[in-house]
C-alpha atoms as one frame of an Amber mdcrd trajectory, in Angstrom:
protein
 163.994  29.296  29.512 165.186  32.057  31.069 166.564  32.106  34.020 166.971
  34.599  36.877 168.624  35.400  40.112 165.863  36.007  43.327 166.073  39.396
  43.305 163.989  39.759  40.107 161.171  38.090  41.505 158.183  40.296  40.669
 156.076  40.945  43.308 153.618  43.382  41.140 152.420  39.946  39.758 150.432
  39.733  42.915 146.928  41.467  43.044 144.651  42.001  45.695 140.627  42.420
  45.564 138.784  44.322  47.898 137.431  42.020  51.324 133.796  41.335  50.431
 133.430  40.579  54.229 134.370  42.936  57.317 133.538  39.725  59.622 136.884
  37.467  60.426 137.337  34.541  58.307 140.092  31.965  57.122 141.142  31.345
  53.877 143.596  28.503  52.931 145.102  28.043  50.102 147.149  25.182  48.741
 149.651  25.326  45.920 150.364  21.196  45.568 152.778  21.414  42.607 155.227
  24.184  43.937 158.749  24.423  41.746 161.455  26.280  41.415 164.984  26.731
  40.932 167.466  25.367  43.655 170.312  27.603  43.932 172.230  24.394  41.341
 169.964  25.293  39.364 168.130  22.013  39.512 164.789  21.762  39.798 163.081
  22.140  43.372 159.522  20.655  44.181 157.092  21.067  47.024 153.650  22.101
  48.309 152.726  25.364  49.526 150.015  26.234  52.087 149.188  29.511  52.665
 147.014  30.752  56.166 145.345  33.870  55.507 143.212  36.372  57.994 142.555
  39.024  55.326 141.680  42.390  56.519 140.941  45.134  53.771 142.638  42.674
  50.563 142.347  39.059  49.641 144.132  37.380  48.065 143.338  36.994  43.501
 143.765  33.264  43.067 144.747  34.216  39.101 147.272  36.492  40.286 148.284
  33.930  42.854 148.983  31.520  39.873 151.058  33.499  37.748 153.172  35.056
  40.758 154.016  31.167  41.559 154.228  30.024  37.759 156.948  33.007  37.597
 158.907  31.097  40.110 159.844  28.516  37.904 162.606  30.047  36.398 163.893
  31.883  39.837 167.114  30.790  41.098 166.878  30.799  44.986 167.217  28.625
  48.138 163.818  28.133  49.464 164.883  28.900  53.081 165.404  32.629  50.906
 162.378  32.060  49.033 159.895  31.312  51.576 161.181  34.671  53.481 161.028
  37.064  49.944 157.263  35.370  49.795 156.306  36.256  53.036 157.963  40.005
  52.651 155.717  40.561  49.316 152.334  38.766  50.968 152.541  40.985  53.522
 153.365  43.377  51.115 150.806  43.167  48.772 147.949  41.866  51.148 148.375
  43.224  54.908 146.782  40.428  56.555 145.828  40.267  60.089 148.007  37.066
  59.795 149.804  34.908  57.772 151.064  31.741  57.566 153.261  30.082  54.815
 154.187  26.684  55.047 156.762  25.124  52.373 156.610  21.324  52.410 160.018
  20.704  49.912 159.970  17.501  48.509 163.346  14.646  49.308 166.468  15.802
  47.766 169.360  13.292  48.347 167.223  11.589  50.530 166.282  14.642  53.116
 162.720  16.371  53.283 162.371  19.911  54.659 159.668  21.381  56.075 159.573
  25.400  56.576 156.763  27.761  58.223 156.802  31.537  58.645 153.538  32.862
  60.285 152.986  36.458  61.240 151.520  35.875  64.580 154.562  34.697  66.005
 156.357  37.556  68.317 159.717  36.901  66.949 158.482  38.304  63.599 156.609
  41.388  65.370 153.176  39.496  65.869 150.947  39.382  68.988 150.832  35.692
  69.513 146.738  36.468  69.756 145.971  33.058  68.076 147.696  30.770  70.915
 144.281  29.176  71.127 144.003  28.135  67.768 145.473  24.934  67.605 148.344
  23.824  64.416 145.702  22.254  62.463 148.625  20.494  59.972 146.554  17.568
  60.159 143.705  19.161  57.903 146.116  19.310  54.888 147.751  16.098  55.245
 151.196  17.495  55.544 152.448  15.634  59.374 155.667  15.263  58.861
């Protein structure tokens, strides 16, 4: 195995496909056996869940997988990782939103849950889906 530093993550692995729909939609995706490369090199687990409003691109599930299977031999905090994820779905994709949530599994006995989502005004969204409610309970991930 061969491993390397965060900065060669390869975002060209992901690939978009043209938006078969020019009505609004969600699409949610779940990545339940998430791993990577804590920054001691040991092993990191979780579940991803990715939110996604596509506009022009959506998101190539086969592309998806081998972007995340790359990540395996990546050596990076996830509070980085999450962040360099975000940068190259919104990247890659230009969503009218976005929403990653990392669910890491216990390490020395402490869980960590982390969310980015594009809507939020802190990250330069419009905070136009107020009225949708955190639907965390449709993915079983309460914490």
């Amino acid at each position: 195995m061969t491993r390397k530093l965060y900065q060669q993550i390869d975002k060209s692995l992901l690939k978009g496909l043209p938006n078969p729909s020019n009505e609004k939609y969600e699409m949610k995706i779940k990545v339940p056996e998430f791993t990577f490369l804590g920054v001691h090199e040991q092993p990191d687990f979780a579940r991803l869940y990715i939110t996604f409003y596509p506009k022009n691109r959506i998101i190539e599930l086969k592309a998806l997988k081998q972007y995340v299977y790359h990540l395996r031999d990546i050596i990076v905090s996830y509070e980085r990782l999450i962040n360099i994820m975000y940068d190259h779905f919104m990247e890659t994709y230009g969503p009218d939103r976005l929403r990653l949530t990392l669910i890491c599994n216990p390490r020395g006995g402490i869980s960590s849950k982390l969310v980015i989502d594009s809507d939020w005004k802190d990250r330069g969204g419009e905070e136009k889906y107020k009225d949708y409610p955190e639907r965390d309970d449709e993915w079983g991930v309460l914490m």
